[in-house]
XYZ file of C-alpha atoms in Angstrom:
685
model
C 11.507 -5.957 -13.867
C 7.894 -5.771 -15.046
C 7.540 -5.261 -18.770
C 5.511 -2.063 -19.187
C 4.419 -0.532 -22.444
C 7.131 1.206 -24.474
C 7.297 4.985 -24.295
C 6.688 6.989 -27.443
C 10.459 7.055 -27.984
C 11.943 3.664 -27.048
C 15.496 4.778 -27.817
C 15.266 7.555 -25.230
C 14.015 5.060 -22.645
C 16.831 2.599 -23.396
C 19.471 5.324 -23.204
C 18.068 6.359 -19.854
C 18.323 2.778 -18.623
C 21.929 2.625 -19.846
C 22.777 5.849 -17.975
C 21.063 4.586 -14.821
C 22.871 1.226 -15.097
C 26.238 2.944 -15.440
C 25.481 5.064 -12.384
C 24.499 1.915 -10.458
C 27.765 0.208 -11.486
C 29.745 3.238 -10.286
C 27.898 3.057 -6.979
C 28.687 -0.666 -6.650
C 32.363 0.079 -7.261
C 32.391 2.979 -4.803
C 30.789 0.757 -2.150
C 33.644 -1.737 -2.497
C 36.270 1.032 -2.496
C 34.805 2.400 0.728
C 35.089 -0.904 2.616
C 37.099 -0.609 5.849
C 38.703 -3.945 6.732
C 40.750 -2.783 9.738
C 38.362 -4.250 12.307
C 37.554 -7.539 10.532
C 41.005 -9.060 10.007
C 42.886 -10.975 12.662
C 46.385 -10.408 11.304
C 48.314 -8.831 8.469
C 48.173 -12.017 6.362
C 44.370 -12.091 6.447
C 44.326 -8.361 5.769
C 46.560 -8.760 2.696
C 44.422 -11.604 1.308
C 41.177 -9.708 1.864
C 42.617 -6.509 0.377
C 43.731 -8.418 -2.728
C 40.193 -9.801 -3.114
C 38.769 -6.297 -2.746
C 41.218 -4.921 -5.326
C 40.186 -7.654 -7.788
C 36.522 -6.850 -7.158
C 37.166 -3.167 -7.855
C 38.881 -4.050 -11.154
C 36.014 -6.371 -12.115
C 33.500 -3.549 -11.552
C 35.262 -1.108 -13.868
C 32.980 0.477 -16.470
C 34.880 0.068 -19.743
C 33.908 2.923 -22.050
C 34.318 0.835 -25.212
C 32.319 -2.098 -23.783
C 28.522 -1.564 -23.595
C 27.018 -2.603 -20.263
C 24.185 -4.451 -21.976
C 23.625 -5.614 -25.529
C 20.175 -7.178 -25.378
C 16.842 -7.394 -23.647
C 14.385 -10.215 -23.028
C 10.686 -9.589 -22.476
C 9.180 -12.737 -20.983
C 5.525 -13.657 -21.363
C 5.311 -14.598 -17.675
C 7.165 -14.121 -14.423
C 10.284 -16.264 -14.588
C 10.080 -19.342 -12.388
C 6.394 -18.804 -11.598
C 3.393 -20.721 -12.894
C 2.077 -19.302 -16.139
C -1.131 -17.736 -14.867
C -3.534 -16.467 -17.509
C -3.109 -12.717 -18.047
C -0.060 -12.473 -15.749
C 2.419 -9.740 -16.624
C 5.844 -10.965 -17.686
C 9.314 -9.752 -16.715
C 11.951 -7.787 -18.570
C 15.681 -8.389 -18.289
C 18.596 -6.501 -19.790
C 21.400 -8.900 -20.756
C 25.001 -7.730 -20.402
C 28.602 -8.682 -19.653
C 28.189 -8.499 -15.877
C 25.519 -8.173 -13.204
C 24.512 -4.664 -12.112
C 21.994 -3.900 -9.383
C 20.525 -0.708 -7.988
C 20.668 0.604 -4.400
C 17.784 -1.727 -3.399
C 19.500 -4.814 -4.843
C 17.134 -5.073 -7.813
C 18.881 -6.182 -11.028
C 19.369 -3.573 -13.726
C 21.590 -5.777 -15.925
C 21.715 -9.574 -15.809
C 24.994 -11.418 -16.392
C 24.936 -13.195 -19.775
C 25.908 -16.429 -17.990
C 22.871 -16.504 -15.698
C 20.188 -19.133 -16.502
C 17.596 -16.418 -17.135
C 19.841 -15.045 -19.919
C 20.169 -18.302 -21.847
C 17.020 -17.790 -23.964
C 18.699 -14.705 -25.460
C 20.928 -17.190 -27.308
C 18.623 -20.204 -27.591
C 15.076 -18.897 -28.108
C 13.588 -19.231 -31.591
C 10.196 -19.028 -33.263
C 9.910 -22.802 -33.076
C 10.868 -22.764 -29.387
C 10.421 -19.259 -27.911
C 11.214 -20.428 -24.335
C 8.474 -18.116 -22.973
C 10.144 -15.070 -24.572
C 7.737 -12.624 -26.172
C 10.339 -10.175 -27.491
C 14.115 -10.304 -27.945
C 15.701 -6.902 -28.426
C 19.262 -6.308 -29.654
C 21.063 -2.999 -29.220
C 23.506 -1.268 -31.527
C 26.276 1.025 -30.289
C 28.486 3.624 -31.923
C 31.509 4.794 -29.948
C 30.012 3.469 -26.721
C 26.698 5.278 -27.261
C 23.448 3.363 -27.722
C 22.247 4.341 -31.207
C 19.893 1.604 -32.429
C 17.719 -1.325 -31.439
C 16.076 -4.219 -33.231
C 13.159 -6.386 -32.058
C 12.120 -9.972 -32.703
C 8.598 -10.880 -31.577
C 9.062 -14.621 -31.188
C 5.400 -15.397 -30.467
C 3.867 -13.204 -33.197
C 2.853 -15.478 -36.097
C 2.383 -12.470 -38.371
C 6.039 -11.386 -38.125
C 8.378 -12.977 -40.668
C 11.800 -14.215 -39.615
C 14.670 -12.009 -40.759
C 18.438 -11.959 -40.352
C 19.433 -9.519 -37.638
C 21.239 -6.557 -39.192
C 22.641 -5.490 -35.817
C 23.956 -8.999 -35.176
C 25.575 -9.046 -38.606
C 27.053 -5.571 -38.055
C 28.534 -6.621 -34.697
C 30.139 -9.713 -36.249
C 31.595 -7.626 -39.099
C 32.604 -4.623 -36.969
C 36.192 -3.575 -37.862
C 38.839 -4.788 -35.466
C 41.480 -2.582 -33.900
C 43.281 -3.839 -30.822
C 43.181 -7.296 -29.219
C 40.526 -9.960 -29.633
C 37.078 -8.981 -28.341
C 34.487 -11.036 -26.506
C 31.501 -12.348 -28.498
C 28.823 -12.289 -25.804
C 26.515 -10.252 -28.039
C 26.809 -12.667 -30.966
C 27.016 -16.176 -29.470
C 25.055 -18.569 -31.674
C 22.854 -21.422 -30.334
C 25.339 -24.196 -31.216
C 28.156 -22.187 -29.623
C 26.074 -21.486 -26.515
C 25.461 -25.204 -25.938
C 29.233 -25.782 -25.789
C 29.855 -22.700 -23.645
C 27.322 -23.858 -21.030
C 28.296 -27.535 -20.917
C 29.102 -28.737 -17.406
C 32.393 -28.662 -15.536
C 32.442 -32.411 -14.935
C 32.965 -33.426 -18.555
C 35.654 -32.551 -21.074
C 34.764 -31.146 -24.493
C 36.676 -31.179 -27.792
C 35.658 -28.589 -30.387
C 36.644 -29.186 -34.011
C 36.098 -25.905 -35.780
C 37.276 -24.553 -39.101
C 38.422 -20.956 -39.639
C 35.922 -18.324 -38.543
C 33.672 -20.684 -36.572
C 34.573 -18.968 -33.298
C 36.152 -21.944 -31.528
C 38.698 -19.807 -29.652
C 36.002 -17.440 -28.459
C 33.807 -20.393 -27.481
C 36.646 -21.826 -25.377
C 37.303 -18.524 -23.599
C 33.626 -17.915 -22.943
C 33.308 -21.472 -21.624
C 35.987 -20.600 -19.042
C 34.055 -17.472 -18.098
C 30.836 -19.485 -17.785
C 32.463 -22.194 -15.644
C 33.938 -19.547 -13.337
C 30.447 -18.095 -12.949
C 28.725 -21.441 -12.344
C 31.482 -23.089 -10.225
C 33.416 -20.153 -8.806
C 34.198 -21.580 -5.369
C 35.531 -24.860 -6.739
C 37.636 -23.284 -9.489
C 38.940 -20.620 -7.111
C 40.514 -23.492 -5.154
C 41.726 -25.613 -8.070
C 42.600 -22.982 -10.689
C 42.049 -22.540 -14.417
C 44.521 -22.302 -17.283
C 44.349 -21.287 -20.957
C 47.092 -22.779 -23.153
C 47.902 -21.138 -26.492
C 50.402 -21.924 -29.259
C 52.703 -18.932 -28.740
C 53.107 -15.617 -26.905
C 51.727 -13.563 -29.810
C 48.490 -15.535 -29.687
C 48.193 -15.222 -25.904
C 48.720 -11.473 -26.120
C 46.007 -11.306 -28.791
C 43.408 -13.037 -26.571
C 44.485 -11.750 -23.154
C 41.810 -9.027 -22.846
C 38.768 -11.242 -23.519
C 38.353 -12.650 -20.009
C 39.160 -9.393 -18.133
C 36.498 -7.654 -20.246
C 34.057 -10.219 -18.822
C 35.237 -9.503 -15.274
C 37.413 -12.640 -14.969
C 40.926 -11.732 -13.801
C 42.285 -14.936 -12.251
C 42.763 -17.209 -15.275
C 46.376 -18.142 -16.009
C 47.644 -18.137 -19.603
C 50.659 -20.072 -20.869
C 52.180 -22.012 -23.751
C 53.037 -25.691 -23.418
C 56.694 -24.657 -23.393
C 56.005 -22.379 -20.402
C 54.597 -25.360 -18.514
C 57.537 -27.701 -19.066
C 60.556 -25.402 -18.817
C 60.554 -24.821 -15.071
C 63.502 -27.216 -14.697
C 65.576 -26.464 -17.814
C 66.108 -23.666 -20.302
C 65.343 -24.382 -23.954
C 68.305 -23.266 -26.063
C 68.425 -25.898 -28.789
C 66.309 -27.244 -31.622
C 65.657 -30.700 -33.068
C 65.544 -31.941 -36.608
C 61.915 -32.696 -37.518
C 62.494 -36.467 -37.485
C 64.033 -36.381 -33.996
C 61.264 -34.113 -32.665
C 58.600 -36.522 -33.961
C 60.221 -39.471 -32.148
C 60.714 -37.495 -28.928
C 57.067 -36.425 -29.098
C 55.834 -40.003 -29.628
C 53.881 -41.515 -26.720
C 56.233 -44.516 -26.805
C 58.820 -42.317 -25.092
C 56.719 -42.439 -21.919
C 57.372 -46.168 -21.599
C 61.086 -45.700 -22.343
C 61.251 -43.174 -19.504
C 59.277 -45.403 -17.145
C 61.650 -48.292 -17.785
C 64.704 -46.064 -17.330
C 63.479 -44.744 -13.998
C 62.503 -48.151 -12.606
C 65.895 -49.530 -13.663
C 67.400 -47.641 -10.721
C 65.677 -50.059 -8.322
C 68.157 -52.781 -7.294
C 67.298 -55.936 -5.276
C 68.945 -55.786 -1.817
C 72.039 -57.911 -1.400
C 72.431 -57.585 2.369
C 70.154 -57.402 5.415
C 69.408 -54.109 7.118
C 70.833 -53.995 10.645
C 69.564 -51.192 12.897
C 71.398 -50.492 16.150
C 69.402 -48.830 18.960
C 71.133 -48.603 22.298
C 72.482 -52.041 23.131
C 70.115 -53.871 20.783
C 70.597 -54.798 17.106
C 67.537 -55.360 14.924
C 67.980 -57.297 11.687
C 65.665 -57.236 8.621
C 66.758 -59.964 6.170
C 67.474 -59.085 2.531
C 64.641 -61.317 1.277
C 62.146 -59.391 3.446
C 63.362 -56.037 2.090
C 63.178 -57.508 -1.421
C 59.534 -58.426 -0.779
C 58.805 -54.804 0.242
C 60.470 -53.579 -2.953
C 58.450 -56.018 -5.071
C 55.225 -54.837 -3.427
C 56.020 -51.183 -4.126
C 56.898 -51.979 -7.751
C 53.660 -53.920 -8.169
C 51.641 -50.951 -6.891
C 53.169 -48.823 -9.661
C 53.464 -45.841 -7.330
C 55.254 -42.655 -8.295
C 58.965 -43.396 -7.975
C 59.486 -40.645 -5.426
C 56.501 -41.707 -3.308
C 57.873 -45.254 -3.161
C 61.308 -43.858 -2.269
C 59.643 -42.129 0.709
C 57.570 -45.200 1.625
C 60.383 -47.782 1.686
C 62.192 -46.499 4.841
C 58.861 -46.448 6.685
C 58.225 -50.081 5.685
C 61.658 -51.144 6.840
C 61.116 -49.225 10.088
C 57.755 -50.959 10.569
C 59.462 -54.350 10.219
C 61.923 -53.299 12.935
C 59.055 -52.194 15.210
C 57.366 -55.576 14.797
C 60.558 -57.213 16.054
C 60.714 -54.752 18.968
C 57.131 -55.590 19.971
C 57.861 -59.299 19.726
C 60.772 -58.704 22.113
C 58.430 -57.081 24.640
C 59.067 -53.413 23.864
C 56.281 -50.862 23.280
C 57.502 -48.522 20.521
C 55.266 -45.721 19.174
C 55.145 -43.676 15.953
C 58.031 -41.502 17.107
C 60.228 -44.567 17.356
C 59.190 -45.699 13.867
C 60.064 -42.290 12.410
C 63.412 -42.346 14.224
C 64.185 -45.805 12.812
C 63.224 -44.635 9.296
C 65.873 -41.914 9.665
C 68.498 -44.323 10.975
C 71.746 -44.213 8.944
C 71.551 -47.949 8.211
C 68.015 -47.620 6.825
C 68.924 -44.528 4.791
C 71.975 -46.315 3.355
C 69.875 -49.364 2.435
C 67.223 -47.222 0.700
C 69.901 -45.293 -1.182
C 71.341 -48.563 -2.470
C 68.000 -50.210 -3.285
C 65.763 -47.285 -4.342
C 68.003 -44.253 -4.967
C 66.651 -40.778 -5.672
C 66.368 -39.881 -9.387
C 66.813 -36.396 -10.836
C 64.586 -36.145 -13.957
C 66.829 -33.924 -16.087
C 69.890 -36.075 -15.375
C 67.948 -39.187 -16.353
C 66.835 -37.693 -19.691
C 70.364 -36.420 -20.367
C 71.730 -39.929 -19.871
C 69.105 -41.400 -22.205
C 69.983 -38.878 -24.923
C 73.767 -39.221 -24.584
C 74.408 -42.846 -23.545
C 73.592 -45.136 -26.483
C 73.820 -48.300 -24.373
C 71.543 -46.922 -21.651
C 68.987 -45.841 -24.281
C 69.181 -49.198 -26.069
C 68.599 -51.095 -22.822
C 65.359 -49.250 -22.099
C 64.092 -48.650 -25.640
C 64.433 -52.287 -26.706
C 61.260 -53.409 -28.455
C 59.896 -49.849 -28.355
C 62.155 -47.760 -30.608
C 64.033 -49.120 -33.603
C 67.790 -48.795 -33.795
C 67.458 -45.992 -36.348
C 64.992 -44.132 -34.115
C 67.393 -44.401 -31.193
C 70.203 -42.938 -33.298
C 67.905 -40.065 -34.371
C 67.328 -38.844 -30.823
C 70.864 -39.179 -29.451
C 72.551 -35.807 -28.997
C 75.117 -35.123 -31.704
C 77.323 -33.370 -29.150
C 76.801 -34.917 -25.731
C 76.643 -32.337 -22.947
C 78.648 -32.756 -19.766
C 75.918 -31.549 -17.441
C 72.259 -30.637 -17.252
C 73.167 -26.961 -17.140
C 75.392 -27.003 -20.231
C 73.014 -29.104 -22.365
C 71.259 -27.344 -25.257
C 67.828 -28.677 -24.479
C 65.136 -28.583 -27.171
C 61.434 -27.987 -26.559
C 60.805 -31.732 -27.049
C 63.526 -32.547 -24.489
C 61.800 -30.318 -21.932
C 58.592 -32.329 -22.399
C 60.536 -35.561 -21.756
C 61.964 -34.080 -18.547
C 58.454 -33.041 -17.504
C 57.244 -36.612 -18.085
C 60.143 -37.975 -16.039
C 59.398 -35.500 -13.259
C 55.797 -36.738 -13.142
C 57.007 -40.336 -12.893
C 58.983 -39.258 -9.821
C 56.364 -36.957 -8.214
C 52.759 -36.297 -9.210
C 52.134 -33.050 -11.126
C 49.636 -30.642 -9.536
C 46.237 -30.791 -11.254
C 44.050 -27.773 -12.017
C 40.273 -27.648 -12.111
C 39.952 -26.773 -15.800
C 42.344 -26.349 -18.704
C 41.624 -24.916 -22.168
C 44.002 -25.947 -24.978
C 43.747 -23.868 -28.153
C 45.269 -24.816 -31.523
C 45.515 -28.276 -29.995
C 45.969 -30.017 -33.337
C 49.656 -29.000 -33.257
C 50.519 -30.850 -30.052
C 52.530 -34.070 -29.993
C 51.310 -37.072 -27.966
C 53.915 -36.296 -25.285
C 52.731 -32.668 -25.153
C 49.154 -33.910 -24.716
C 50.370 -36.006 -21.802
C 52.068 -32.942 -20.293
C 48.811 -30.973 -20.494
C 46.702 -33.937 -19.388
C 48.540 -34.392 -16.096
C 47.770 -30.739 -15.318
C 44.053 -31.512 -15.429
C 44.156 -35.166 -14.340
C 41.542 -34.525 -11.639
C 39.822 -31.705 -13.548
C 38.330 -31.259 -17.000
C 39.487 -29.826 -20.311
C 38.234 -27.888 -23.303
C 40.199 -28.871 -26.414
C 39.991 -26.484 -29.378
C 41.431 -27.002 -32.826
C 41.123 -27.719 -36.516
C 42.723 -30.850 -37.963
C 43.149 -29.059 -41.301
C 45.381 -26.440 -39.655
C 47.907 -28.886 -38.179
C 51.306 -27.524 -39.240
C 53.776 -29.438 -37.070
C 55.401 -32.678 -38.256
C 53.741 -34.409 -35.271
C 50.302 -32.789 -35.654
C 47.203 -34.697 -34.588
C 45.637 -37.087 -37.089
C 42.393 -37.631 -35.152
C 40.761 -36.165 -32.063
C 40.137 -39.635 -30.630
C 43.888 -40.247 -30.650
C 44.625 -36.845 -29.130
C 42.050 -37.239 -26.354
C 43.454 -40.654 -25.467
C 46.919 -39.163 -24.923
C 45.373 -36.284 -22.976
C 43.747 -38.783 -20.637
C 40.251 -37.598 -21.606
C 39.114 -40.395 -23.929
C 35.507 -39.891 -22.796
C 35.407 -36.229 -23.910
C 32.514 -35.219 -26.152
C 33.649 -34.129 -29.642
C 31.611 -31.236 -31.055
C 32.005 -29.853 -34.582
C 31.396 -26.217 -35.532
C 30.836 -25.904 -39.281
C 29.032 -22.546 -39.514
C 31.484 -19.724 -40.192
C 30.706 -16.245 -38.910
C 33.994 -14.423 -39.431
C 35.543 -15.373 -42.786
C 33.594 -14.281 -45.908
C 32.048 -17.067 -47.998
C 34.178 -16.343 -51.064
C 37.398 -16.481 -49.041
C 36.621 -19.699 -47.158
C 35.415 -21.405 -50.350
C 38.726 -20.548 -52.045
C 40.778 -21.839 -49.098
C 38.628 -24.982 -48.847
C 39.937 -26.128 -52.233
C 42.956 -27.307 -50.229
C 40.970 -29.562 -47.870
C 41.018 -32.762 -49.985
C 44.824 -32.588 -49.972
C 45.405 -31.566 -46.362
C 42.573 -33.227 -44.432
C 40.465 -35.613 -46.548
C 36.960 -36.151 -45.228
C 36.846 -32.988 -43.122
C 33.703 -30.966 -43.781
C 34.362 -27.477 -45.205
C 33.147 -24.457 -43.259
C 29.859 -23.029 -44.525
C 30.161 -19.284 -44.065
C 26.982 -17.343 -43.332
C 28.595 -14.158 -44.655
C 28.362 -13.386 -48.334
C 30.631 -10.429 -49.125
C 30.932 -9.789 -52.872
C 34.405 -8.581 -53.845
C 36.017 -9.909 -50.654
C 38.565 -12.004 -52.617
C 41.104 -10.847 -55.186
C 43.847 -13.064 -56.663
C 46.419 -11.148 -58.707
C 49.395 -12.382 -60.687
C 52.298 -9.935 -61.049
C 55.778 -10.020 -62.526
C 58.490 -11.244 -60.138
C 60.335 -7.911 -60.301
C 57.154 -6.061 -59.368
C 56.020 -8.309 -56.506
C 57.345 -6.229 -53.591
C 55.904 -3.019 -55.025
C 52.567 -4.724 -55.686
C 52.428 -5.960 -52.101
C 53.083 -2.431 -50.778
C 50.362 -1.065 -53.071
C 47.888 -3.733 -51.887
C 48.628 -2.813 -48.257
C 48.012 0.858 -49.043
C 44.757 -0.088 -50.761
C 43.669 -2.074 -47.691
C 44.602 0.789 -45.360
C 41.930 2.909 -47.043
C 39.400 0.664 -45.328
C 38.559 0.779 -41.646
C 40.089 -1.804 -39.323
C 43.242 -3.890 -38.976
C 45.473 -5.043 -41.844
C 47.651 -8.155 -41.830
C 50.383 -8.725 -44.415
C 51.130 -12.458 -44.259
C 54.161 -13.924 -46.005
C 56.548 -16.860 -45.871
C 59.045 -16.349 -43.048
C 61.904 -16.041 -45.543
C 60.122 -13.159 -47.310
C 59.661 -11.027 -44.165
C 62.983 -9.070 -44.354
C 62.447 -8.038 -48.003
C 58.857 -6.951 -47.388
C 59.818 -5.102 -44.216
C 62.431 -3.156 -46.199
C 59.964 -2.394 -49.021
C 57.356 -1.087 -46.591
C 59.909 1.017 -44.737
C 61.108 2.521 -48.027
C 57.512 3.431 -48.825
C 57.198 5.160 -45.440
C 55.122 2.534 -43.623
C 55.891 1.358 -40.094
C 54.615 -2.099 -39.202
C 53.649 -3.983 -36.067
C 54.770 -7.482 -35.122
C 52.233 -10.245 -34.402
C 50.772 -9.778 -30.941
C 51.456 -6.036 -30.828
C 48.254 -4.123 -30.319
C 46.845 -2.298 -33.317
C 45.673 1.262 -32.803
C 43.817 3.800 -34.922
C 47.203 5.229 -35.976
C 49.061 1.924 -36.489
C 46.980 -0.764 -38.156
C 49.386 -2.722 -40.388
C 50.966 -5.917 -38.999
C 53.675 -7.876 -40.822
C 53.010 -11.530 -40.036
C 55.364 -14.461 -40.717
C 53.214 -17.372 -41.898
C 54.529 -19.459 -38.996
C 52.861 -17.066 -36.503
C 49.565 -16.417 -38.305
C 47.572 -19.186 -36.664
C 44.768 -17.980 -34.408
C 45.100 -14.327 -35.457
C 42.502 -12.341 -37.411
C 42.609 -9.108 -39.391
C 39.893 -7.145 -41.146
C 41.895 -7.183 -44.364
C 44.716 -9.544 -45.303
C 47.311 -9.250 -48.044
C 48.893 -12.654 -48.711
C 52.269 -12.632 -50.418
C 53.384 -15.473 -52.716
C 51.454 -18.621 -51.681
C 54.062 -20.895 -53.299
C 56.723 -19.486 -50.958
C 54.518 -20.247 -47.945
C 54.222 -23.872 -49.093
C 57.927 -24.176 -49.925
C 58.881 -22.849 -46.485
C 57.734 -26.082 -44.805
C 59.497 -29.475 -44.688
C 56.853 -31.258 -46.778
C 54.045 -30.333 -49.142
C 51.136 -31.299 -46.906
C 52.435 -29.197 -44.026
C 53.085 -26.356 -46.476
C 49.528 -26.541 -47.851
C 48.162 -26.544 -44.309
C 50.233 -23.452 -43.514
C 48.784 -21.847 -46.648
C 45.247 -22.799 -45.545
C 45.855 -20.973 -42.264
C 47.175 -17.880 -44.048
C 44.239 -17.790 -46.479
C 41.678 -17.805 -43.670
C 42.835 -14.924 -41.455
C 40.682 -12.259 -43.193
C 37.388 -11.034 -41.744
C 36.398 -8.632 -44.529
C 38.740 -8.982 -47.503
C 41.704 -10.946 -48.865
C 44.149 -10.001 -51.614
C 46.454 -12.780 -52.847
C 49.515 -11.694 -54.805
C 51.781 -14.132 -56.637
C 54.565 -14.181 -59.194
C 55.241 -17.941 -59.043
C 52.458 -20.326 -60.145
C 49.843 -20.980 -57.489
C 49.807 -24.465 -55.917
C 47.810 -26.709 -58.232
C 45.467 -27.660 -55.361
C 44.018 -24.132 -55.512
C 42.904 -25.016 -59.030
């Protein structure tokens, strides 16, 4: 698009372009809806596949009324990709969430992921990247109402903070998490656009946008490597269902509909149902990477050296494979360290091959069909069953957790006697079906299943709140991207499980991505400076050496800490919620899990209905009651935090409790009110 002079009223011109772009998008959608596939499909299967692709394309081309088609504009000094001829007229591009073209195929909006859009995020006065002007647009209720220009090559213009950018970051939140394509910062953009081949780990404190960066990285990779990822698949892993529900609209808003979302528990419970829980000490041992070697030993213990030769009868002939020769085959398979199940399938073929060699030596001319028939011979099948029997993963894990002698035999030198006692089931189950499996048990079964048969690998996996995973959980995720790449997102200071990660190097090793690049986001864009500074007082106690977040948002009055009498606490919390509800946006009341019933009753008595974490806020229902255990990853415009000491006391140890408190203190985007009757933890000073 050539960059012509602005009209006398630029806002009118930009609104006209928005209207024309929306009309062009409608036309693109109508063109897809009008496609007739009856004459281009060979059968009903092809027709169903093609129709599904068309339906997805129609959804991706929907014009969402609350989502502006474009949020910025770049005026280049020269024609993009051409030599910079003196006096040549530059090009103009509107940057938006998806590509839109007119009836002639000329672009009206450029996808934010396209290379030509990157300078919108990266250009600066020091490095303008051939951009003369960067324009940002402001919207109110879906209508374009303002614009703001930066002339990057004008030495007379002073650099200023973008008010529209700041307003977009601080815009009140109602509903699920939004995309951040209009506000991506240069350091975030570099991570978003990093290549598919390498894995990336992002350490980011509260408000640094790490979750959004991870989701937008998925969207970028799908844009840049769509064919490959369409074949191999992508997956976003979150800590719980509430969190996944909170983020589930980000990728569809960017036109990406095919990304799977799951928790680690979802991944590992295909074989068993989780109905039990572990004591913290037992869960830590079960989640330790040493358990992988215990399982490997237990599985390989099923292999038994042959005691007798294999004798195959075919017609009037008997073919004999001595026991020592079968033993040599077994030793070779063990030395190759193949998956147990693959070796189980390979052994009959090896025995059959030995029989065929004898047939050829006797003057016969057997072919592959004969070898396959010999491999299925009852004598061969019986020998394989005795030497290399099939193993059912859940049964194996059940035996380890219920048979002290079996566990001791395979955990010798790996787990101490006390550790072995910790993980044995108090009430041994009779069968896999009746066992009350814990979440940690399901991970062990998943590991055992992978030792038997290789787990399918995806092209790219994103793991959010990764600091809470155990080494065995990292292994479970890692085998699902063993031939692909990963984006690991987390904050070591927010680790609130007894087995939480101590270092990213350790975590990446267990994930199988030791060569991943570790990036650190330290600039905070969401949490006000006063709030993050208050929460950061806990860092020396919960994660020594970790750099505090430096918030770019100074919001005077955003923090209030109030002490009240114990008898008045519930009433004070209700009053603080009512005070917060006078503001625009979402409200989160966060409290220790044990305090939730009392606060729920107090709010109900005062006439307030509340949402549960993950439920979508609306203009009419904006107050969510959040147990501290579910607060991680969520954000609210205003947060009321009830009794910090109770949040700390609700955890098994002080450090975990202080980390839980750190999470709760950093969920606010605009304002935080802390109410307490008990003394505050001394670390808050």
